[in-house]
Amino acid sequence: MSDAPPRDAPPRDALPRPARPGLWRRLRRRRGSLAALTVLLLFVLLAIGAPLLPLAHPAETNTARASQGPSPSWTERSAEVEREAADAHPWASAVRTQLFGAHALQGALGSDALGRDLAARIVWGARVSLAVALAATLVSVLLGVAYGVLAGFVGGRVDQVMMRAIDVLYSIPFLFLVILVVSVLRDERVAAAVQSWGLDQLSLLFLVIGAVSWLGMARLVRGQLLSLREAEFVTAARALGVTPLRLAWRHLLPHLGGIIVVVLTLTVPRVMLFEAFLSFLGLGVEPPGVSWGLLASDGLAALTPVSRSWWLVVFPGLALAASLFSLNLLGDALRDALDPRTGRNGKPAG
Amino acid sequence: MIPNLLRGLFGVTVVLLIVAHLGFVLIRSVPGNPFEDAKALDPAIVANLQERWALDGSLFEQYQAYMGGLLTEGDLGPSFKMRDVSVNEILAQSLPVSATLGLLGLFVALGIGLCAGGLAALRPGSWWDTSVMGAATLGLALPNFVLAGLLVLLFVFHWQLFPVAGLDGPLSLVLPALALGLPYAAANARLFRTGLLEVLGEDWIRTARAKGLSPGAVLVGHAARPALLPVVHGLGPALAAILSGSLVVEQVFALPGLGAHFVEAGLNADYNLALGVLLVYTLMLGLANMSVDFVASWLDPRIRL
């Protein structure tokens, strides 16, 4: 997947440089990265625009349409559904009614045993899956960068203690611990207490997922900072009397942009898989919410010798696999494009 | 060797203790008494349990009771929800199932992955190489449960080759092992191919060829050992992933293993059982990672533990 480094490339730069211009051009050259970007953009647009689309209500049950295979048709949304949608998303619903009236595309990807429309559920599930993935990644980036900057910036004994702590944390199987945490958090009494702090189930989910995915980021950021600390421009800034906080924010953080972006793209698919995994086990997003993991789990539960609703297994899985695949591909391409060994404009340096 | 072994075991013990304490704190932070909604429980039994586990006492007394039982007798306590069963008994029943499944998954991941990667590296650029690498890239993006669903759809319902679910003879473990191992077989195939291609360019491989060894003999006898190193280094995370994957795979195929109990315990708020299974997973993972380190240092003696 990655091009071999050019033979006459100079040794890796001693200092990480801020992200250079021409990133987009270099990214575009990588095989498949444009396709991956398109797929991701499509999913993001679908997720953001879900209330604008002429789709059935994701939780509306209809026994007349139970377990039907993919067969698209136009139907009218009931007045009740319309009212509910208008309450939840007044602005978007108004636009949709202007465009499509009460028409809705029903059964494009089939329906489940309760007659709920799978296409609508996948689109609304994308909202939850992508939102959790982004929010959890953000949490992990904030934690990791803060920890790494603190350790690398203060240095000395503090740094050593902080890094030892990371080593220990690394050997804890967090995925299993998270399941224990989530199951404790689901207890009604605990849930009520947490709700009184103003946290709902979903924000709790991404906080927990983010809280266990920042170790790699912290390590990398700290490593970069250690080499940056000794750079001349840092000494110069110090000599000019720049406060430590301003030094970290204004002078050091911009140099970490590249590495943060790379870890970011590697974290998003991991976190997304984590959410799907938890939801699949029944420990993540709870009905009536929808997420791709939950849909995959429902689809498998619906597979019995009597009803072979293959679409319930295939389409949610496809959505999940396509976005994970694209994220992986994009992450690889971005890492190559940001690699200091390839010079400006995508040409080998030197 | 012995000091390294001891150091590794010490590390595993430390992690186990940390996880046990974290778990203990978590569980006791749930308000109320674990037995309050077990309606039909005899008051005498409740009294006994409360005395044994100091549930009436302060947090410190409960801590003493739990950790005392754990450290002196390896007793993980009673299940909060299942009557008359201790966590140890549940573990004794389900651990063999999970261990078998995990080993089979590992076997799939290594066997299929190394064969596919090795054959691909023999003829880089051939149709076999291209298709293996394409399949591997796809496989990396397939979560276990999606793969499990597709396998069930194809081999259980469409062609009816395997039983639907449950543990019934060796045939019922084929699909779970494939669902568990194939994504990591994909990762291993890629790693092994890259490693082999790098090694095959070395001078001493040319020497081996020059003295008349067949390509296969060069591959197996000379190139495989150093090329295995990236695979072995990736094995630590892969083992963790196989263990966590077994959670969903056991659920999909209704296998009575650890994972099924763990998830169920989580859903039923059976915290003692959940913590017990968590500790077993932590132990297995720690030991597995330790063995990976040893294998890596055997493959490349320059690596010091």
mmCIF file of N, CA, C and O in Angstrom, chain B residues 57 59 77 116 124 137 153 176 187 191 212 218 285 297:
data_model
loop_
_atom_site.group_PDB
_atom_site.id
_atom_site.type_symbol
_atom_site.label_atom_id
_atom_site.label_comp_id
_atom_site.label_asym_id
_atom_site.label_seq_id
_atom_site.Cartn_x
_atom_site.Cartn_y
_atom_site.Cartn_z
ATOM 1 N N GLY B 57 -20.582 -4.769 56.534
ATOM 2 C CA GLY B 57 -19.498 -4.011 57.150
ATOM 3 C C GLY B 57 -19.092 -2.806 56.312
ATOM 4 O O GLY B 57 -19.700 -2.488 55.292
ATOM 5 N N LEU B 59 -16.573 -0.483 53.895
ATOM 6 C CA LEU B 59 -15.949 -0.822 52.625
ATOM 7 C C LEU B 59 -14.644 -1.568 52.858
ATOM 8 O O LEU B 59 -14.312 -2.521 52.151
ATOM 9 N N GLY B 77 -15.630 -15.637 44.940
ATOM 10 C CA GLY B 77 -16.916 -15.266 45.512
ATOM 11 C C GLY B 77 -18.086 -15.928 44.819
ATOM 12 O O GLY B 77 -17.925 -16.618 43.806
ATOM 13 N N ALA B 116 -0.888 -18.055 3.375
ATOM 14 C CA ALA B 116 -1.275 -17.116 2.313
ATOM 15 C C ALA B 116 -0.173 -16.079 2.093
ATOM 16 O O ALA B 116 0.194 -15.791 0.946
ATOM 17 N N PRO B 124 5.778 -12.203 -5.906
ATOM 18 C CA PRO B 124 5.163 -10.883 -5.759
ATOM 19 C C PRO B 124 4.659 -10.380 -7.101
ATOM 20 O O PRO B 124 5.329 -10.558 -8.126
ATOM 21 N N THR B 137 -6.672 -6.884 2.893
ATOM 22 C CA THR B 137 -7.069 -5.511 3.201
ATOM 23 C C THR B 137 -8.546 -5.451 3.559
ATOM 24 O O THR B 137 -8.959 -4.749 4.482
ATOM 25 N N LEU B 153 -24.775 -16.956 7.404
ATOM 26 C CA LEU B 153 -25.688 -16.824 6.272
ATOM 27 C C LEU B 153 -25.327 -17.813 5.162
ATOM 28 O O LEU B 153 -26.189 -18.499 4.609
ATOM 29 N N PRO B 176 -17.125 -20.742 14.286
ATOM 30 C CA PRO B 176 -16.629 -19.774 15.282
ATOM 31 C C PRO B 176 -15.131 -19.522 15.163
ATOM 32 O O PRO B 176 -14.691 -18.371 15.225
ATOM 33 N N ALA B 187 -4.312 -9.853 8.781
ATOM 34 C CA ALA B 187 -3.218 -9.013 9.280
ATOM 35 C C ALA B 187 -1.897 -9.770 9.201
ATOM 36 O O ALA B 187 -0.878 -9.222 8.758
ATOM 37 N N LEU B 191 1.628 -8.892 7.183
ATOM 38 C CA LEU B 191 2.886 -8.703 7.910
ATOM 39 C C LEU B 191 3.955 -9.674 7.427
ATOM 40 O O LEU B 191 5.116 -9.303 7.223
ATOM 41 N N GLY B 212 22.376 -23.601 -4.176
ATOM 42 C CA GLY B 212 21.526 -24.560 -4.851
ATOM 43 C C GLY B 212 20.259 -24.946 -4.130
ATOM 44 O O GLY B 212 19.594 -25.906 -4.507
ATOM 45 N N VAL B 218 14.671 -22.267 0.757
ATOM 46 C CA VAL B 218 15.192 -20.962 1.171
ATOM 47 C C VAL B 218 14.170 -20.267 2.052
ATOM 48 O O VAL B 218 14.480 -19.727 3.117
ATOM 49 N N LEU B 285 -4.282 -12.855 29.078
ATOM 50 C CA LEU B 285 -3.632 -11.885 28.206
ATOM 51 C C LEU B 285 -2.204 -11.619 28.656
ATOM 52 O O LEU B 285 -1.276 -11.566 27.837
ATOM 53 N N SER B 297 12.260 -13.131 21.402
ATOM 54 C CA SER B 297 13.687 -13.142 21.717
ATOM 55 C C SER B 297 14.335 -14.433 21.234
ATOM 56 O O SER B 297 15.541 -14.483 20.996
#
